[in-house]
Coordinates of N, CA and C in Angstrom, one line a residue:
X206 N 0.9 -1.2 0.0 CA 0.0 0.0 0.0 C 0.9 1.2 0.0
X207 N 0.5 2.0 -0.7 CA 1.6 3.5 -0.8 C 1.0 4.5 -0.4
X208 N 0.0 4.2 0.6 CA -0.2 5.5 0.9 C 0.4 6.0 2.9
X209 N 0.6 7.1 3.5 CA 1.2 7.2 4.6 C 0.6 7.9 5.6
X210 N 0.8 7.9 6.3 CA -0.4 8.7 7.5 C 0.8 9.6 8.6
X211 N 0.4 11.1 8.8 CA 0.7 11.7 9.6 C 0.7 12.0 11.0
X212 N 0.7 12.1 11.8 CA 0.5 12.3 13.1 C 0.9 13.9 13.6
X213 N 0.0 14.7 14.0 CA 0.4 15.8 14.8 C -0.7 16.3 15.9
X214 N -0.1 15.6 17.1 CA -1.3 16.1 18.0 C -2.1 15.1 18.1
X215 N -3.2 16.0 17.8 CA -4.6 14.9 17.5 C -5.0 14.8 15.9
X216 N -4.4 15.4 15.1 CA -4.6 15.7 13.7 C -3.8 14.2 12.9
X217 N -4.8 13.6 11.8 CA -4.0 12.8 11.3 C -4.3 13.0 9.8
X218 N -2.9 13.1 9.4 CA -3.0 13.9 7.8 C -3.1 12.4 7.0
X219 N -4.1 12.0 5.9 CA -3.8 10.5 5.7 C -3.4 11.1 3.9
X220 N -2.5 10.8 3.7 CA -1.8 11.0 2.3 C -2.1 9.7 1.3
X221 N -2.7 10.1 0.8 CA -3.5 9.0 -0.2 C -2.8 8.6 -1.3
X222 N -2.8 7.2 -1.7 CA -1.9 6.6 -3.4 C -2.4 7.2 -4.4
X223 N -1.7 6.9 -5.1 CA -2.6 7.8 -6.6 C -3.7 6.6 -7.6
X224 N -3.8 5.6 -6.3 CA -5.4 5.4 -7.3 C -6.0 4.3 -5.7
X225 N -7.3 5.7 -5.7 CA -8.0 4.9 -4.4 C -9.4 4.2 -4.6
X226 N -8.8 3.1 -4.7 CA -10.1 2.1 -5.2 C -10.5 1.0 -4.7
X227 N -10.9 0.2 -4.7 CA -11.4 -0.9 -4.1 C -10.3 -1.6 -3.5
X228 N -9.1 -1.7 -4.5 CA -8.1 -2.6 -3.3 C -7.3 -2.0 -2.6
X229 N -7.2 -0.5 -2.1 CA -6.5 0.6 -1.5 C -7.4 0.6 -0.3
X230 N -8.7 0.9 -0.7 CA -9.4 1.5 0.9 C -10.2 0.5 2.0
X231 N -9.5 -0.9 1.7 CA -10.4 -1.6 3.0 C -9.1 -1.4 4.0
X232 N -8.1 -1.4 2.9 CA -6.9 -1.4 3.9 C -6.9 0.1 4.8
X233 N -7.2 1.0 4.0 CA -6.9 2.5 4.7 C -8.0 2.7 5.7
X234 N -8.8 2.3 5.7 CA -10.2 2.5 6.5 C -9.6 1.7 7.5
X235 N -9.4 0.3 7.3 CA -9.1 -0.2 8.8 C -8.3 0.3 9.7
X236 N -6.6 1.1 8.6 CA -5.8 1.6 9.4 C -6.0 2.7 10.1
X237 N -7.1 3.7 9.1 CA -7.8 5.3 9.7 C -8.1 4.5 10.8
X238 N -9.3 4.3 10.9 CA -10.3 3.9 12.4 C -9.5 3.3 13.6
X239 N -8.4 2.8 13.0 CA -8.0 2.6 14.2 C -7.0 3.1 14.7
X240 N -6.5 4.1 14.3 CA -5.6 5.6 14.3 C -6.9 6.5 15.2
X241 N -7.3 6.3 14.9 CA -8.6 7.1 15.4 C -9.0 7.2 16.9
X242 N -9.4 6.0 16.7 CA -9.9 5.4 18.3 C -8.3 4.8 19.3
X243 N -7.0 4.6 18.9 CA -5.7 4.1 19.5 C -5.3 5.7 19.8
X244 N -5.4 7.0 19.0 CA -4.8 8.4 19.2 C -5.4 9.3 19.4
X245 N -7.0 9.3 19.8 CA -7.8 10.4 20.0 C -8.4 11.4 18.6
X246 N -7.9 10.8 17.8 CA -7.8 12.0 16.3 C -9.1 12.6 16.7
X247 N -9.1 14.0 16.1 CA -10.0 15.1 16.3 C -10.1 15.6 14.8
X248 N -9.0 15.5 14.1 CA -9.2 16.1 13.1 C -8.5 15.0 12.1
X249 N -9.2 14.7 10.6 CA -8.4 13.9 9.7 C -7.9 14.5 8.8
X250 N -6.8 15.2 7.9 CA -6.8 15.9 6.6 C -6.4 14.9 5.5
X251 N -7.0 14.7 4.6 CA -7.3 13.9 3.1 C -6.2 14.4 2.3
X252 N -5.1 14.1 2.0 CA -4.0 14.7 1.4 C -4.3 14.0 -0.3
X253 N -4.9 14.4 -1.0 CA -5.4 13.8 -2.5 C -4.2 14.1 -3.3
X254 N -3.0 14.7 -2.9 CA -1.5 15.6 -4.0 C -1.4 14.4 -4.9
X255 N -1.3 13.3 -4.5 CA -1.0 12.3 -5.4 C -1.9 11.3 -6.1
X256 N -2.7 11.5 -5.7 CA -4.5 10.7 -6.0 C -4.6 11.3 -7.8
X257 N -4.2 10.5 -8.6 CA -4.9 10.4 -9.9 C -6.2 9.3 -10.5
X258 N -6.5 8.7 -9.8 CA -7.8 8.1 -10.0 C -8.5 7.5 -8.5
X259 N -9.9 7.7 -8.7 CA -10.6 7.5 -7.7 C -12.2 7.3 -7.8
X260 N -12.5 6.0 -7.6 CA -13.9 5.4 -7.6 C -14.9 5.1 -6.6
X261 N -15.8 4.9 -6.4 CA -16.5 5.4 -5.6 C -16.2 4.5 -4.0
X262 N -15.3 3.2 -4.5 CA -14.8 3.0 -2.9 C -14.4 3.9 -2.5
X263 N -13.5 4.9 -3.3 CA -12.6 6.2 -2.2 C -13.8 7.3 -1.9
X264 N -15.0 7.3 -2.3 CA -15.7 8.1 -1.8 C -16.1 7.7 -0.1
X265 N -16.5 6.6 -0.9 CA -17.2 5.9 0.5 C -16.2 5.9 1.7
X266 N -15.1 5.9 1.4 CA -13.9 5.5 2.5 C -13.6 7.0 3.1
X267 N -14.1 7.9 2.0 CA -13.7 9.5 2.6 C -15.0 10.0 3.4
X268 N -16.2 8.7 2.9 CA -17.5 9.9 3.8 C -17.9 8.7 5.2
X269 N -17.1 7.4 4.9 CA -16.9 6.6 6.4 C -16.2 7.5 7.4
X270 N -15.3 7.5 6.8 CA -14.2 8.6 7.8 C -15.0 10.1 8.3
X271 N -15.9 10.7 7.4 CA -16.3 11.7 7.8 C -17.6 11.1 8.9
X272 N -18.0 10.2 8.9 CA -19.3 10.5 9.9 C -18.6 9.4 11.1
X273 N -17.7 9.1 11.5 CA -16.4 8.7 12.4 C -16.2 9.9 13.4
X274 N -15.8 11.1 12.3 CA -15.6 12.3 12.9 C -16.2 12.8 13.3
X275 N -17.9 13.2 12.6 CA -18.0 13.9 13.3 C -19.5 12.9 14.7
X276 N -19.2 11.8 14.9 CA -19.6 10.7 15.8 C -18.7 11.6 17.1
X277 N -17.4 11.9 16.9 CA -16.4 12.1 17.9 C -16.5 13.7 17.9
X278 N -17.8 14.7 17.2 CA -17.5 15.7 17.1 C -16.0 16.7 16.3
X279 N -15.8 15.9 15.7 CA -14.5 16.4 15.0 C -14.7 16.3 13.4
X280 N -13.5 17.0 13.0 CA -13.4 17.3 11.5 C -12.4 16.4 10.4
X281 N -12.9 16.7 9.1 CA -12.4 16.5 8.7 C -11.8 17.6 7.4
X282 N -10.8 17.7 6.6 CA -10.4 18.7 5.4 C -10.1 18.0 4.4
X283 N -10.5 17.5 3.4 CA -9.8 17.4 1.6 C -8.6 18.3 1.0
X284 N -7.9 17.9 0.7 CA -7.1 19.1 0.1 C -6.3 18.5 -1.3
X285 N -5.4 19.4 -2.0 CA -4.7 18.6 -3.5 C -5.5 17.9 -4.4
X286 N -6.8 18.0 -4.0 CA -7.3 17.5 -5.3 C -7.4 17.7 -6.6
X287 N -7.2 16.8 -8.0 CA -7.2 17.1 -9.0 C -8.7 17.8 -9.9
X288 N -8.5 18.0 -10.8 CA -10.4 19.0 -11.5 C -10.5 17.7 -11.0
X289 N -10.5 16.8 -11.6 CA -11.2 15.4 -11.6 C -11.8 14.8 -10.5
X290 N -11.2 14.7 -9.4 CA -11.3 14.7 -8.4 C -12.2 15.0 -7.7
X291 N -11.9 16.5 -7.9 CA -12.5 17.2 -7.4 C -14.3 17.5 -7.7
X292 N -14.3 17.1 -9.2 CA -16.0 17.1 -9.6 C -16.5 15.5 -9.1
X293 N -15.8 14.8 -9.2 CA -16.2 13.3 -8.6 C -17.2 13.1 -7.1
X294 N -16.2 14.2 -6.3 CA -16.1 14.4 -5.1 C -17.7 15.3 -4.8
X295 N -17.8 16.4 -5.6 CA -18.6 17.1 -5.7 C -19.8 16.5 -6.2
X296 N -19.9 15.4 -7.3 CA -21.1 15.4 -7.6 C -21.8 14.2 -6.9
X297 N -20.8 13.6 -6.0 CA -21.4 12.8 -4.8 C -21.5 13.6 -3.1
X298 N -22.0 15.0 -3.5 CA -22.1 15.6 -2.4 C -21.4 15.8 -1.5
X299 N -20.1 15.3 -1.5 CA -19.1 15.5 -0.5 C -18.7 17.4 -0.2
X300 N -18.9 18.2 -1.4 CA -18.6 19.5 -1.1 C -19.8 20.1 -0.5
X301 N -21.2 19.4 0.3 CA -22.3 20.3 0.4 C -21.9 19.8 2.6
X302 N -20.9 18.7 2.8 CA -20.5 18.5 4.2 C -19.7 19.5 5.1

């Protein structure tokens, strides 16, 4: 798996591979949640810099993560996304959270 996870605080920046799909996110979801609940995380940031393709497992894996967060009252941020991405993201409502 190529993707890496940050730690600061309670913030966990999760730096995503550049294709999040079915066989990338059972692994990342397991590793999130339990980063989560083992570190307190409060906040997750979605680091997409390297993310060139993404199907709707990575959606699902991005809006698991989000209702995690905010269960624990906490946040979550997207960021580096490509156009593509980015309208993917959008047209499954993720930008109306």
């Amino acid at each position: 798996m190529d993707h890496m996870f940050t730690l600061t605080g309670t913030t966990l920046t999760v730096h995503l591979p550049s294709e999040v799909d079915h066989h990338s996110t059972e692994l990342l979801q397991r590793e999130t949640d339990q980063l989560i609940q083992s570190r307190n995380i409060r906040c997750i940031l979605f680091d997409f810099g390297d993310t060139v393709f993404m199907d709707s497992s990575g959606i699902g894996a991005v809006l698991g993560r989000y209702k995690r967060m905010c269960e624990r009252d906490g946040d979550i941020t997207l960021y580096g996304m490509n156009r593509r991405t980015r309208k993917l993201l959008e047209m499954a409502g993720v930008g109306k959270l």
